[in-house]
PDB file of C-alpha atoms in Angstrom:
ATOM      1  CA  MET A   1       7.002 -16.847  15.299  1.00 89.00           C
ATOM      2  CA  HIS A   2       5.602 -20.344  15.625  1.00 90.00           C
ATOM      3  CA  TYR A   3       4.943 -23.075  18.129  1.00 92.00           C
ATOM      4  CA  GLY A   4       8.160 -24.356  19.713  1.00 93.00           C
ATOM      5  CA  ASP A   5      10.260 -21.268  18.964  1.00 95.00           C
ATOM      6  CA  SER A   6      12.409 -19.915  21.792  1.00 96.00           C
ATOM      7  CA  VAL A   7      11.700 -16.232  22.402  1.00 97.00           C
ATOM      8  CA  LYS A   8      12.806 -13.420  24.703  1.00 97.00           C
ATOM      9  CA  HIS A   9      10.699 -10.585  25.953  1.00 97.00           C
ATOM     10  CA  THR A  10      11.855  -7.000  25.323  1.00 96.00           C
ATOM     11  CA  ASP A  11      11.480  -6.341  29.068  1.00 96.00           C
ATOM     12  CA  PRO A  12      14.433  -8.083  30.749  1.00 94.00           C
ATOM     13  CA  MET A  13      12.316  -8.453  33.974  1.00 95.00           C
ATOM     14  CA  VAL A  14      10.010 -10.934  32.284  1.00 96.00           C
ATOM     15  CA  ASN A  15      11.093 -14.544  32.972  1.00 96.00           C
ATOM     16  CA  ASN A  16      14.348 -13.133  34.480  1.00 94.00           C
ATOM     17  CA  GLY A  17      15.541 -12.360  30.981  1.00 94.00           C
ATOM     18  CA  HIS A  18      15.656 -16.067  30.064  1.00 95.00           C
ATOM     19  CA  PRO A  19      14.253 -17.492  26.840  1.00 95.00           C
ATOM     20  CA  MET A  20      10.696 -18.881  26.848  1.00 96.00           C
ATOM     21  CA  THR A  21       9.124 -21.480  24.585  1.00 96.00           C
ATOM     22  CA  VAL A  22       6.056 -20.620  22.502  1.00 96.00           C
ATOM     23  CA  SER A  23       3.275 -23.045  23.401  1.00 96.00           C
ATOM     24  CA  SER A  24       0.547 -21.616  21.216  1.00 96.00           C
ATOM     25  CA  MET A  25      -0.453 -18.647  19.063  1.00 96.00           C
ATOM     26  CA  ASP A  26      -3.821 -16.912  18.994  1.00 96.00           C
ATOM     27  CA  GLU A  27      -5.940 -17.054  15.807  1.00 94.00           C
ATOM     28  CA  GLU A  28      -4.656 -13.741  14.478  1.00 95.00           C
ATOM     29  CA  ASP A  29      -1.013 -14.482  15.428  1.00 94.00           C
ATOM     30  CA  ASN A  30      -0.954 -11.303  17.570  1.00 97.00           C
ATOM     31  CA  LEU A  31      -0.365 -13.102  20.904  1.00 98.00           C
ATOM     32  CA  ALA A  32       1.935 -15.943  21.891  1.00 98.00           C
ATOM     33  CA  LEU A  33       1.367 -18.196  24.858  1.00 98.00           C
ATOM     34  CA  CYS A  34       4.819 -18.736  26.358  1.00 97.00           C
ATOM     35  CA  ARG A  35       6.035 -21.236  28.978  1.00 97.00           C
ATOM     36  CA  LEU A  36       7.929 -19.432  31.716  1.00 96.00           C
ATOM     37  CA  GLU A  37      10.785 -20.791  33.938  1.00 93.00           C
ATOM     38  CA  ASP A  38       8.334 -21.742  36.699  1.00 94.00           C
ATOM     39  CA  ASP A  39       6.317 -23.872  34.212  1.00 93.00           C
ATOM     40  CA  SER A  40       3.453 -21.351  34.223  1.00 96.00           C
ATOM     41  CA  GLU A  41       2.214 -19.954  30.859  1.00 97.00           C
ATOM     42  CA  GLU A  42       1.378 -16.385  29.955  1.00 97.00           C
ATOM     43  CA  TRP A  43       0.117 -14.566  26.807  1.00 98.00           C
ATOM     44  CA  PHE A  44       2.415 -11.885  25.348  1.00 98.00           C
ATOM     45  CA  ASP A  45       2.073  -9.499  22.412  1.00 98.00           C
ATOM     46  CA  VAL A  46       4.280 -10.773  19.614  1.00 97.00           C
ATOM     47  CA  ASN A  47       5.587  -7.220  19.188  1.00 97.00           C
ATOM     48  CA  ASP A  48       7.205  -7.535  22.627  1.00 98.00           C
ATOM     49  CA  LEU A  49       9.007 -10.794  21.745  1.00 97.00           C
ATOM     50  CA  THR A  50      12.127 -11.634  19.785  1.00 96.00           C
ATOM     51  CA  VAL A  51      12.770 -15.091  18.388  1.00 95.00           C
ATOM     52  CA  VAL A  52      16.130 -16.384  19.578  1.00 94.00           C
ATOM     53  CA  ALA A  53      15.922 -19.918  18.181  1.00 88.00           C
ATOM     54  CA  ASP A  54      13.511 -21.454  15.646  1.00 82.00           C
ATOM     55  CA  PHE A  55      11.950 -24.753  16.478  1.00 79.00           C
ATOM     56  CA  ASP A  56      13.619 -27.513  14.499  1.00 69.00           C
ATOM     57  CA  ASP A  57      10.787 -29.565  13.085  1.00 64.00           C
ATOM     58  CA  SER A  58      12.859 -31.413  10.486  1.00 61.00           C
ATOM     59  CA  PHE A  59      12.468 -34.681  12.307  1.00 57.00           C
ATOM     60  CA  ILE A  60       8.662 -34.604  11.946  1.00 50.00           C
TER      61      ILE A  60
END
């Protein structure tokens, strides 16, 4: 899991079940800061998240 990846939470109530974008990771890569539908951000344990699409950084 990395910056820019699209992830879903294991709890379908989080973000109405929609994918979120990873904005940042903590130093130990245990927590991911994710942008929600309402443009707020929240930290989640990476064990509660599933990557649904990797960030395509090939253009960088």
